[in-house]
Coordinates of C-alpha atoms in Angstrom, one line a residue:
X20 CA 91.0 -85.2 56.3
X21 CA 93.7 -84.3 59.1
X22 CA 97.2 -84.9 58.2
X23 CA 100.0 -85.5 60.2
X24 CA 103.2 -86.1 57.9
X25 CA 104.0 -89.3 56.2
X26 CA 101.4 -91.5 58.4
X27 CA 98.4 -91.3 60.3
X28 CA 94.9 -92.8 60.5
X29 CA 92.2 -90.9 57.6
X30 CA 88.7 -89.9 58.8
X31 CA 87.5 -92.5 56.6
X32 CA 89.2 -95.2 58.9
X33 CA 87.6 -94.1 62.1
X34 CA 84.0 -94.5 60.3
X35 CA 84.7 -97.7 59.5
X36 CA 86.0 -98.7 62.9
X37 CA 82.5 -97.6 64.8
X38 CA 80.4 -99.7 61.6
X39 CA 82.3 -102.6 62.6
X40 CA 81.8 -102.3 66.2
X41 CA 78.2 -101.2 65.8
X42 CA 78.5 -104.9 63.9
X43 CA 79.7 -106.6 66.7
X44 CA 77.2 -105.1 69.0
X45 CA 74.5 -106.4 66.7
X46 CA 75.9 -109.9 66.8
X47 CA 76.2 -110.0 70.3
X48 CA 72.9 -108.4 71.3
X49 CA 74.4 -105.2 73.3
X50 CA 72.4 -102.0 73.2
X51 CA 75.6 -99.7 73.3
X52 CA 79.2 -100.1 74.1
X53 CA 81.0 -97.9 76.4
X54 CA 85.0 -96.8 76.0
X55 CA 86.8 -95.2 79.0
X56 CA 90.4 -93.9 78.4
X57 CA 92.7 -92.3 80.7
X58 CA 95.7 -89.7 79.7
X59 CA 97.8 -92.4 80.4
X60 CA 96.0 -95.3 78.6
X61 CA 94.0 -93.4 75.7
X62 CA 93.9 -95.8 73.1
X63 CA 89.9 -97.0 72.8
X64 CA 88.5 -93.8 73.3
X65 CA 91.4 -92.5 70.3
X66 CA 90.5 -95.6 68.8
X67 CA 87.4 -94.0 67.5
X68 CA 87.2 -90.3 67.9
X69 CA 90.8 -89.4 67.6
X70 CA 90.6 -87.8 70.7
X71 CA 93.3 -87.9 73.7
X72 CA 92.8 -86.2 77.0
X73 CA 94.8 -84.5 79.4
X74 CA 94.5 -85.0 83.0
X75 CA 90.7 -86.2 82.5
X76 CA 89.5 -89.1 81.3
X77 CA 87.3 -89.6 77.8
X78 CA 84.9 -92.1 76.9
X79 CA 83.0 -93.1 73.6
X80 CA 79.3 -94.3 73.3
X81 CA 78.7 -96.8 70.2
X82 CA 74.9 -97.3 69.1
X83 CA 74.5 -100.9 67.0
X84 CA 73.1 -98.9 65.1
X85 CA 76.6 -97.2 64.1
X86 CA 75.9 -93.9 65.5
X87 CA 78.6 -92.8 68.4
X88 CA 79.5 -89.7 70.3
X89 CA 82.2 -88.6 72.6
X90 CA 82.2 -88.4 76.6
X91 CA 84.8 -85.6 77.9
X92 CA 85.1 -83.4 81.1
X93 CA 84.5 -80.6 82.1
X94 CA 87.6 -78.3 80.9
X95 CA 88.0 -80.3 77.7
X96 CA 84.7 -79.4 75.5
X97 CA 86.5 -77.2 72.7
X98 CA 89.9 -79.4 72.8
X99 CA 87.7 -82.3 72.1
X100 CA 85.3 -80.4 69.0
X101 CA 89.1 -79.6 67.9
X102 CA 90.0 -83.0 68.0
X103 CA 87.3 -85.4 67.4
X104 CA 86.2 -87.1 64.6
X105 CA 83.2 -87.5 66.2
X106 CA 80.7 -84.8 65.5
X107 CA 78.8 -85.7 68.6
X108 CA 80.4 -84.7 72.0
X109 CA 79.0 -84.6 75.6
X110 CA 80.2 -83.3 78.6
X111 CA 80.2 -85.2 81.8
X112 CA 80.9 -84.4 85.3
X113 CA 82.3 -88.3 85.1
X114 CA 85.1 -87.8 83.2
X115 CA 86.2 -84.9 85.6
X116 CA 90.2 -84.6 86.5
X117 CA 91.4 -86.6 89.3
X118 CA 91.6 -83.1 91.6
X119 CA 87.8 -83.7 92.0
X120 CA 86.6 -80.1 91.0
X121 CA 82.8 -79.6 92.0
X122 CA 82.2 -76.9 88.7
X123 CA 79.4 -75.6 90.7
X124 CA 78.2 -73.2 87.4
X125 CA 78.0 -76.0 84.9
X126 CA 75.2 -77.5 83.7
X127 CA 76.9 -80.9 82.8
X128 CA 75.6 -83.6 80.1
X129 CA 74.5 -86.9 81.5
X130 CA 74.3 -90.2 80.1
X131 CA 70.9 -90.3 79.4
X132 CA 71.3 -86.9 77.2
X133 CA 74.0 -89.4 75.1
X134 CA 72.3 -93.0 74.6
X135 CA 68.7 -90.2 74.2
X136 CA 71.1 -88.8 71.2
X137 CA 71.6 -91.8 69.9
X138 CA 68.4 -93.7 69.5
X139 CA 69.3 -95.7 72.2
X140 CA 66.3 -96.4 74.3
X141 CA 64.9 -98.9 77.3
X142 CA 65.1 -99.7 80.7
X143 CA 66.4 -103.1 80.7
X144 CA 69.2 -102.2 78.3
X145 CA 72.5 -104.6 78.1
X146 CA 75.6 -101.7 78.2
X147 CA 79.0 -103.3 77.5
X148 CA 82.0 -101.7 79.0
X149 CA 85.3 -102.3 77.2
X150 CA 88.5 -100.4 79.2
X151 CA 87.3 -102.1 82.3
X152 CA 90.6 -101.7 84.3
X153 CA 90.5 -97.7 83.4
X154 CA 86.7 -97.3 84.3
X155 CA 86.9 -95.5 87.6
X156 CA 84.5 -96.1 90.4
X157 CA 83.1 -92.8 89.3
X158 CA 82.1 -93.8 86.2
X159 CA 81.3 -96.5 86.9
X160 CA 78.8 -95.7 89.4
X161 CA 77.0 -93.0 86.8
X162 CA 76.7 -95.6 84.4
X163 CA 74.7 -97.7 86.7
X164 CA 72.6 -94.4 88.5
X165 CA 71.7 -92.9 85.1
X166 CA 70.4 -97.0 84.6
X167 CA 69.4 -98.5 87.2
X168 CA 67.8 -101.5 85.1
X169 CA 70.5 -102.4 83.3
X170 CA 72.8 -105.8 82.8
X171 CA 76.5 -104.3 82.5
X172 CA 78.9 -106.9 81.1
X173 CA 82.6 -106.6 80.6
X174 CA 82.9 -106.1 77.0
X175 CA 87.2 -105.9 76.6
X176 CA 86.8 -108.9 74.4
X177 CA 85.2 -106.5 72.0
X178 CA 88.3 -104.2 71.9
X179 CA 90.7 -106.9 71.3
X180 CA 89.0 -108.4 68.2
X181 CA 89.0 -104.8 66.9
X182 CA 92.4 -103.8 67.1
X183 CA 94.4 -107.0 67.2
X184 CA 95.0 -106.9 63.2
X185 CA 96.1 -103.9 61.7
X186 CA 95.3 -102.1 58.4
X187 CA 97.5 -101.0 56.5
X188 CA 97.0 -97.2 57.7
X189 CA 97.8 -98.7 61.0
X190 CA 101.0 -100.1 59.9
X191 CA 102.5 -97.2 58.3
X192 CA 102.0 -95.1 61.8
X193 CA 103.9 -98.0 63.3
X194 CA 106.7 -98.2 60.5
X195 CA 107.5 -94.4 60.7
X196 CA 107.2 -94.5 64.4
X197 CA 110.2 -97.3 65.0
X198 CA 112.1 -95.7 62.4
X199 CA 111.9 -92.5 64.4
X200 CA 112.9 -94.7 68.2
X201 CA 116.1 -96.0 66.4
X202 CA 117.1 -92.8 65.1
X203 CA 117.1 -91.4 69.0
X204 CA 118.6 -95.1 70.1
X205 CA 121.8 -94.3 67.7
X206 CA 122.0 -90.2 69.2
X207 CA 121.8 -92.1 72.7
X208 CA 125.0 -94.2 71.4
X209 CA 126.7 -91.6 70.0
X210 CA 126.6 -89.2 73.0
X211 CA 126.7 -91.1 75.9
X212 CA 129.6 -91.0 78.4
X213 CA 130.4 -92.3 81.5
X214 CA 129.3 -89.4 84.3
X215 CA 126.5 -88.6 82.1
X216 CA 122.9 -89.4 83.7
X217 CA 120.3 -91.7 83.0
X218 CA 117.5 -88.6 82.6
X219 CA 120.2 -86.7 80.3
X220 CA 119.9 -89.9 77.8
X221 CA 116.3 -89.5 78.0
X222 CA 116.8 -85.5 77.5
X223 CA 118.6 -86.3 74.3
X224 CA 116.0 -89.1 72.8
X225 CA 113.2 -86.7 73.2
X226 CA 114.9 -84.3 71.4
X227 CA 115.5 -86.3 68.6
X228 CA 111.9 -88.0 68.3
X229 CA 110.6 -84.4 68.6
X230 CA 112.5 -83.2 66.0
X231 CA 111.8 -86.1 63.8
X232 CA 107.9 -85.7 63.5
X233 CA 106.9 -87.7 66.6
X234 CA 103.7 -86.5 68.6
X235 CA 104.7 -88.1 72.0
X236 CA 106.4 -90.6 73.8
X237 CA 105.6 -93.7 72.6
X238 CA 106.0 -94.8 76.4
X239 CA 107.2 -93.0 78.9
X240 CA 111.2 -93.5 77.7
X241 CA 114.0 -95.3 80.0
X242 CA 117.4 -95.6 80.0
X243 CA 118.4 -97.7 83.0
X244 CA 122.0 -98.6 84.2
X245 CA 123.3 -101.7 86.4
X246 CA 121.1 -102.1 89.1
X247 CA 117.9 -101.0 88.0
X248 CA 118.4 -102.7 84.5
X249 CA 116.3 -105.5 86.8
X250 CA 113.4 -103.9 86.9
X251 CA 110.7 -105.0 84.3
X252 CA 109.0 -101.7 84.8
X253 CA 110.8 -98.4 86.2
X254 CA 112.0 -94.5 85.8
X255 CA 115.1 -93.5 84.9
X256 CA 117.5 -91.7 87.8
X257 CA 119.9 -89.1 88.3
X258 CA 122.5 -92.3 88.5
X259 CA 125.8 -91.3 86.3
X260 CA 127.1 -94.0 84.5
X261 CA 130.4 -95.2 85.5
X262 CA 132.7 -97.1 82.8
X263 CA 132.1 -101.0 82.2
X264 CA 128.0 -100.3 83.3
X265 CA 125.3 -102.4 81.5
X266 CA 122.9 -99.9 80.2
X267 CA 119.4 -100.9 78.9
X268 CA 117.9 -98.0 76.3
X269 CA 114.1 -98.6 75.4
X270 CA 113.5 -95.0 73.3
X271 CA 109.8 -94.9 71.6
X272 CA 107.8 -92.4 69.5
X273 CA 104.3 -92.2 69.0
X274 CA 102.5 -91.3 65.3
X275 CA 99.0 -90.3 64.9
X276 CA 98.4 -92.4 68.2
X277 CA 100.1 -95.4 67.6
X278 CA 103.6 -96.6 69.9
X279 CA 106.5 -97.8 68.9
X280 CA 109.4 -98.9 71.0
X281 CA 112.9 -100.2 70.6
X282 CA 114.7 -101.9 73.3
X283 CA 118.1 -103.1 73.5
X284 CA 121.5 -103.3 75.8
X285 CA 124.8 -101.2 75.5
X286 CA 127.4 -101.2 77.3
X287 CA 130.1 -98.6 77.7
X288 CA 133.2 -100.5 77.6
X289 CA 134.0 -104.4 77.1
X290 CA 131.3 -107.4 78.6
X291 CA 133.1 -110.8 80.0
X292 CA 132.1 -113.8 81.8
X293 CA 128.6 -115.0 83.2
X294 CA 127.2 -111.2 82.1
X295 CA 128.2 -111.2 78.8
X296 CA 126.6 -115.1 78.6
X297 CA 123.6 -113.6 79.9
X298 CA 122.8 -110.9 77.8
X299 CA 123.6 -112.7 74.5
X300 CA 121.1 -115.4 75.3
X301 CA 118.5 -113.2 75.7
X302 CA 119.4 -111.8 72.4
X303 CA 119.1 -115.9 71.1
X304 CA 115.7 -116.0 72.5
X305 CA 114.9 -113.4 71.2
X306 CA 115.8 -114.7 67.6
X307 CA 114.2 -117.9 68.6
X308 CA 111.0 -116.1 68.9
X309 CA 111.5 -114.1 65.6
X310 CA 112.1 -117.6 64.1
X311 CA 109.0 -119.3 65.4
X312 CA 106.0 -116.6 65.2
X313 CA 103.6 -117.3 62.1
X314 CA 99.8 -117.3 61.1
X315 CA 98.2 -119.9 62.4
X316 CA 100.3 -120.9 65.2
X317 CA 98.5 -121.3 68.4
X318 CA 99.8 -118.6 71.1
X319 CA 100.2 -120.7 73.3
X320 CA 102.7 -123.0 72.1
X321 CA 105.3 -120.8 71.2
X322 CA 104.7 -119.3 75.0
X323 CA 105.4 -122.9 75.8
X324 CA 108.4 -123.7 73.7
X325 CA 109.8 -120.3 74.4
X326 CA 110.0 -120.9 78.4
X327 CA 111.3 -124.6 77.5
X328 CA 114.1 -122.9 75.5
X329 CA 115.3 -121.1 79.0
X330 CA 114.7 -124.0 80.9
X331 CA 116.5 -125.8 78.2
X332 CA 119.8 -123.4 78.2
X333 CA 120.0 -123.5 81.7
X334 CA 118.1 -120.2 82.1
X335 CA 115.0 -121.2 83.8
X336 CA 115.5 -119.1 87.3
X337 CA 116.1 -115.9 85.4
X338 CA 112.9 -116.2 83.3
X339 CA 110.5 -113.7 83.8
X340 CA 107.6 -112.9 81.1
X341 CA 107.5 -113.6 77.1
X342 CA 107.8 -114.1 74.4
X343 CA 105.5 -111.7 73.0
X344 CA 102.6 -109.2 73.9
X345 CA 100.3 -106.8 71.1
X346 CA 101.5 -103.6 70.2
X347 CA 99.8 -100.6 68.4
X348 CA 98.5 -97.3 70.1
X349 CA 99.6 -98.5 73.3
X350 CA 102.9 -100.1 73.4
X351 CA 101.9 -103.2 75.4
X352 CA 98.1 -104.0 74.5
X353 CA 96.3 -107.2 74.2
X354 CA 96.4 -109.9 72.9
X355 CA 99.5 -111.2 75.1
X356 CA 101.0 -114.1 73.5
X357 CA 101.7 -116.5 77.1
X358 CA 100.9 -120.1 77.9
X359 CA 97.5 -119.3 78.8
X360 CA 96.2 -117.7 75.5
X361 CA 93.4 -118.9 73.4
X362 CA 94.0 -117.7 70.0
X363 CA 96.0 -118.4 66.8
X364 CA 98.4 -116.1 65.6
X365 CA 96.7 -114.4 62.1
X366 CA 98.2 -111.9 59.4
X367 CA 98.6 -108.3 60.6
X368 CA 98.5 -109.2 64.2
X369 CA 101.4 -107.2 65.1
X370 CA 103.2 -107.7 68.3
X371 CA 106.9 -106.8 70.5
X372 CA 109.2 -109.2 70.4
X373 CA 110.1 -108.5 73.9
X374 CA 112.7 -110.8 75.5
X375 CA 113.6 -109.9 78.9
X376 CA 115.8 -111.8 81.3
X377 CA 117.0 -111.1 84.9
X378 CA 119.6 -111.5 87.6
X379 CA 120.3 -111.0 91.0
X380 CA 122.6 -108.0 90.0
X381 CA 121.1 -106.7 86.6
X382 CA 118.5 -107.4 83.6
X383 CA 118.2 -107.1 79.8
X384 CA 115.4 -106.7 77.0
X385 CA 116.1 -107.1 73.6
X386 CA 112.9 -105.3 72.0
X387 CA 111.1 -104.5 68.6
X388 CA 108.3 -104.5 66.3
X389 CA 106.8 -107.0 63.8
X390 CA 103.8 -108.1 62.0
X391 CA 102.4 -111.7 61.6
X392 CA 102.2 -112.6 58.5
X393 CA 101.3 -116.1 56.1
X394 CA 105.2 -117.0 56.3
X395 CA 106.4 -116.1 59.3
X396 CA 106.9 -112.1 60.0
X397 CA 108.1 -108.9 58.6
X398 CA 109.9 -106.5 60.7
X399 CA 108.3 -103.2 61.8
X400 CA 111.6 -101.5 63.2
X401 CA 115.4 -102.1 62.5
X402 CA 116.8 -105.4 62.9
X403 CA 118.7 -105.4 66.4
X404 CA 121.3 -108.0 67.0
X405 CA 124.2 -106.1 67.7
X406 CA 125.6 -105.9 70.7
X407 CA 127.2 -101.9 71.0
X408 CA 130.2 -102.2 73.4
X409 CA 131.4 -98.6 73.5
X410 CA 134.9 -98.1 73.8
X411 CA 136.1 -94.3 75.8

């Protein structure tokens, strides 16, 4: 067993995890499943073996029955034995670093060597592919060489019903990890200044999650000011703040492989007029959607009523996404909760409450953790509510 401080995910739990897909294989008639991860979006490959690269990619093979082995490059053979808890690992030219080294004195595993190690056999085999969006040509293409006779089908579906409701293991990674984020959201508070920088806010919130047992980033951390508080996704800037700026923290820390991020406005000095209305109605939203999330609730709907509430308030043109999207290992992950979606909401689904609305001039997200449960939900980081107005 491998601890790592108050929570993380036993070796026990990553048995189970490849029985219930080798399950799920069974059921829908797949010889193996195949999981690609990338540095950046590691979580099915972790999801099993533990295991996250660095500048290559990793992949897992899943028998049905129950056997699996992991797929690394090159340079990462004795940091994956180190890390895995798979015993079986493979090294393949496939999963190679972006640089596109040619390792002209390796004798390199292929794919054949891994299905032949797992009793997987045939010519017309059915090979799902789950991670289909970080399956690189390259892989993609030695998938398909090493079998030329197979049916390759999409096989994300397969990820989603996996890790969409948590254990309890699960849970307690996520807990210690939002407590962590809002311990480096109140250091933020307490030392920013106007003339500071947006990068030296980040500075400090590393430090703290660091020093507070946190493995990584649970996203690559922002702290965007004014202007850039628009954009959905960006990087922070070497922009100083100036006094009476709208500053939008979201500070994350990542346990044992699982994300957690908090999100929420400051401001440093007083909010008035049409800014102030906007940012506390996207903090009502976002207590509308804490209010309405429940087991058993079609997705859907509450995507539905949740845009009707902007339209409603006289919001509708500063709507962008919402209410809701899956959190766990990767700080967005699927399911998303939108007006498309085709599920119910069920216990231990856990999901961001992530309510973010824009202007012409500036943007705000009010953001955190909670799990679904019979009666509603249950809170996975601080409550947020409070709107800090920082006087200097």
């Amino acid at each position: 067993m491998r601890e790592h401080g108050k929570a993380y995910i036993p070796d026990s739990e990553y048995k189970e995890r490849v029985k219930r897909a080798a399950g799920i294989l069974r059921r829908e008639k797949l010889d193996a499943l195949i999981v690609n991860s990338t540095e950046s979006d590691y979580a099915n490959a972790r999801y099993f073996s533990g295991f996250w690269p660095v500048f290559e990619r990793a992949g897992v093979v899943i028998s049905p029955d129950g056997d699996a082995a992991l797929l690394v490059g090159p340079e990462s053979r004795e940091f994956g034995a180190d890390n895995s808890r798979l015993d079986k690992i493979f090294v393949l030219m496939e999963y190679r670093e972006g640089a596109d080294p040619s390792y002209p004195e390796l004798k390199a595993d292929t794919y054949q060597d891994v299905f032949q190690s797992l009793g997987i056999r045939g010519r017309n085999l059915r090979i799902g592919v789950a991670s289909w969006l970080d399956t690189t040509a390259v892989i993609m293409d030695g998938i398909r060489e090493a079998f030329p006779g197979a049916e390759i089908v999409r096989a994300d579906h397969i990820m989603v019903e996996l890790r969409s409701v948590k254990s309890e293991n699960e849970l307690k990674c996520l807990r210690e990890g939002y407590r962590i984020a809002e311990l480096a959201m109140q250091q933020v508070i307490h030392e920013i200044r106007p003339g500071m920088t947006e990068l030296e806010m980040v500075g400090v919130a590393q430090r703290v999650i660091y020093e507070n047992g946190a493995e990584y980033e649970g996203l690559p951390m922002y702290v965007f000011s004014e202007a850039s508080t628009r954009h959905a996704i960006s990087r922070s800037s070497y922009r100083k703040f100036q006094k009476g700026d709208i500053v939008q923290l979201n500070l994350s820390a990542r346990i044992d492989g699982y994300s957690a991020a908090v999100g929420y406005p400051i401001v440093l000095g007083k909010l008035e007029g049409r800014r102030r209305d906007v940012v506390l109605f996207g903090l009502k939203a976002h207590q509308w959607t804490e209010e309405h999330v429940k087991a058993g609730i079609p997705a859907s709907q509450i995507a539905e009523e949740f845009y009707q509430f902007y339209v409603n308030n006289g919001y509708k043109d500063n709507f962008v996404y919402g209410p809701l999207h899956g959190t766990g290992m990767i700080e967005v992950e699927a399911p998303w909760v939108e007006t498309s979606s085709e599920y119910d909401l069920q216990p231990n689904m856990t999901f961001q409450i992530d309510t973010f609305i824009s202007t012409d001039t500036f943007g705000v997200r009010w953001e955190k953790g909670i799990v679904v449960t019979e009666k509603g939900c249950d809170l996975l980081s601080p409550q947020i509510g409070k709107l800090y107005e920082l006087e200097y």
